[in-house]
Amino acid sequence: MFVKNAWYIAAMADEVGRTLKQRWILDEPVVMYRTADGKPVALYDVCPHRSMPLSKGELLGDQLRCGYHGLVFAPDGRCTHIPAQTHIAPSWCVKSYRLVEKWRWLWIWMGDPKSADESLIPDFHWNEDPDWIPTGGHFEIGCHYQLLVDNLLDLSHLAFVHRTTIGTDAVAENPATVSREGNAVRIVRSMPSCPAPPLYAKLIGYSGEIDRSQDIVFTPPSQVVITSRSVPKGSNEADKILEYRVLNGITPGTKSTCHHFWAVSRNCVPDPQVTKLFHEGSVRAFSEDVTVLETQQTMLDRMAGRIAWMHYNADGGGNAARVIVDKLLKREAAGATERAAMS
Ligand code: FES
Ligand SMILES: [Fe+2]
């Protein structure tokens, strides 16, 4: 079960062009491409004739031709050509999805198209802001998307999973405070007088202790923005501040896979070498998460129905996020039941 009436990142903007790209999103196969004038298109990737993935076909101008028997579909999903047949009933169509380019990502709306309000796209502007320097990427992970949300909302794991990059004991030993702001969850951790993690020493040359903080905001169903800020202990010198945002757009793939679209964006040390270090350090750290999350999913699959999780304080953010998502799922299910009753 996934929240459908929401914007999710479907792809990085430069991943989709004049070739057909398939991606599973919310347990549906989706084919994406761009029209000749650059407009992004997303269609259900199953031919209504005999279920050939349309992504195995080819583009004819702005239209897509199935690679099996040659049916042609327009960007809005209408079938425009059936070989050797003049009549095409309106029922010959595939679902088309709203796909919007914003902040250098393509955002998809999988639910009711009438509710697809672009103003609801999460504020990820730090990925396309002249004052910020971003770097980013995409992981496809073999785990349920909420395991990744849990992971990002409880950064105490940095001390154990990311010890060689961004983790120190201080992250686990300083408690975080959790608050609800409407449908958002905020998790704040302050770490005064702690050692600089190895990556920070490389990035900005910290030696000795630093004052560090993390401010995490979750917005449903699965977006997480982390603000990380560090300064040498007791200092407030502008050129010694290391501040960055970690933008996480998490998109369910299937029941046990998800897409992690991430960007790390900073407004300090504008050195391309630092961007390279940020990129490499982030890929390394997120790869460490992938190992943990896929191992966790394997255990959950094998132990299905035989596991009951225990909780402690650090789970407060992740648990609050799950409560909000459950509420949205119930609301969508009630709306679907209402619509069915009225039809
Ligand atoms: S399966 Fe697509 S045209 Fe037959
Ligand atoms: Fe992590």
CSV table of C-alpha atoms and ligand atoms in Angstrom, one decimal, residues 47 49-52 66 68-71, ligand 1:
chain,number,residue,atom,x,y,z
A,47,CYS,CA,0.7,-2.5,-23.9
A,49,HIS,CA,-2.9,-5.6,-26.5
A,50,ARG,CA,-0.7,-8.4,-25.1
A,51,SER,CA,1.2,-6.8,-22.3
A,52,MET,CA,4.5,-6.1,-24.0
A,66,CYS,CA,4.9,-1.0,-29.3
A,68,TYR,CA,5.4,-6.4,-30.7
A,69,HIS,CA,2.5,-5.7,-33.1
A,70,GLY,CA,3.1,-2.0,-33.8
A,71,LEU,CA,0.3,-0.2,-32.0
B,1,FES,S1,1.6,-6.4,-27.5
B,1,FES,FE1,1.7,-4.3,-28.1
B,1,FES,S2,0.9,-4.3,-30.1
B,1,FES,FE2,0.7,-6.4,-29.4
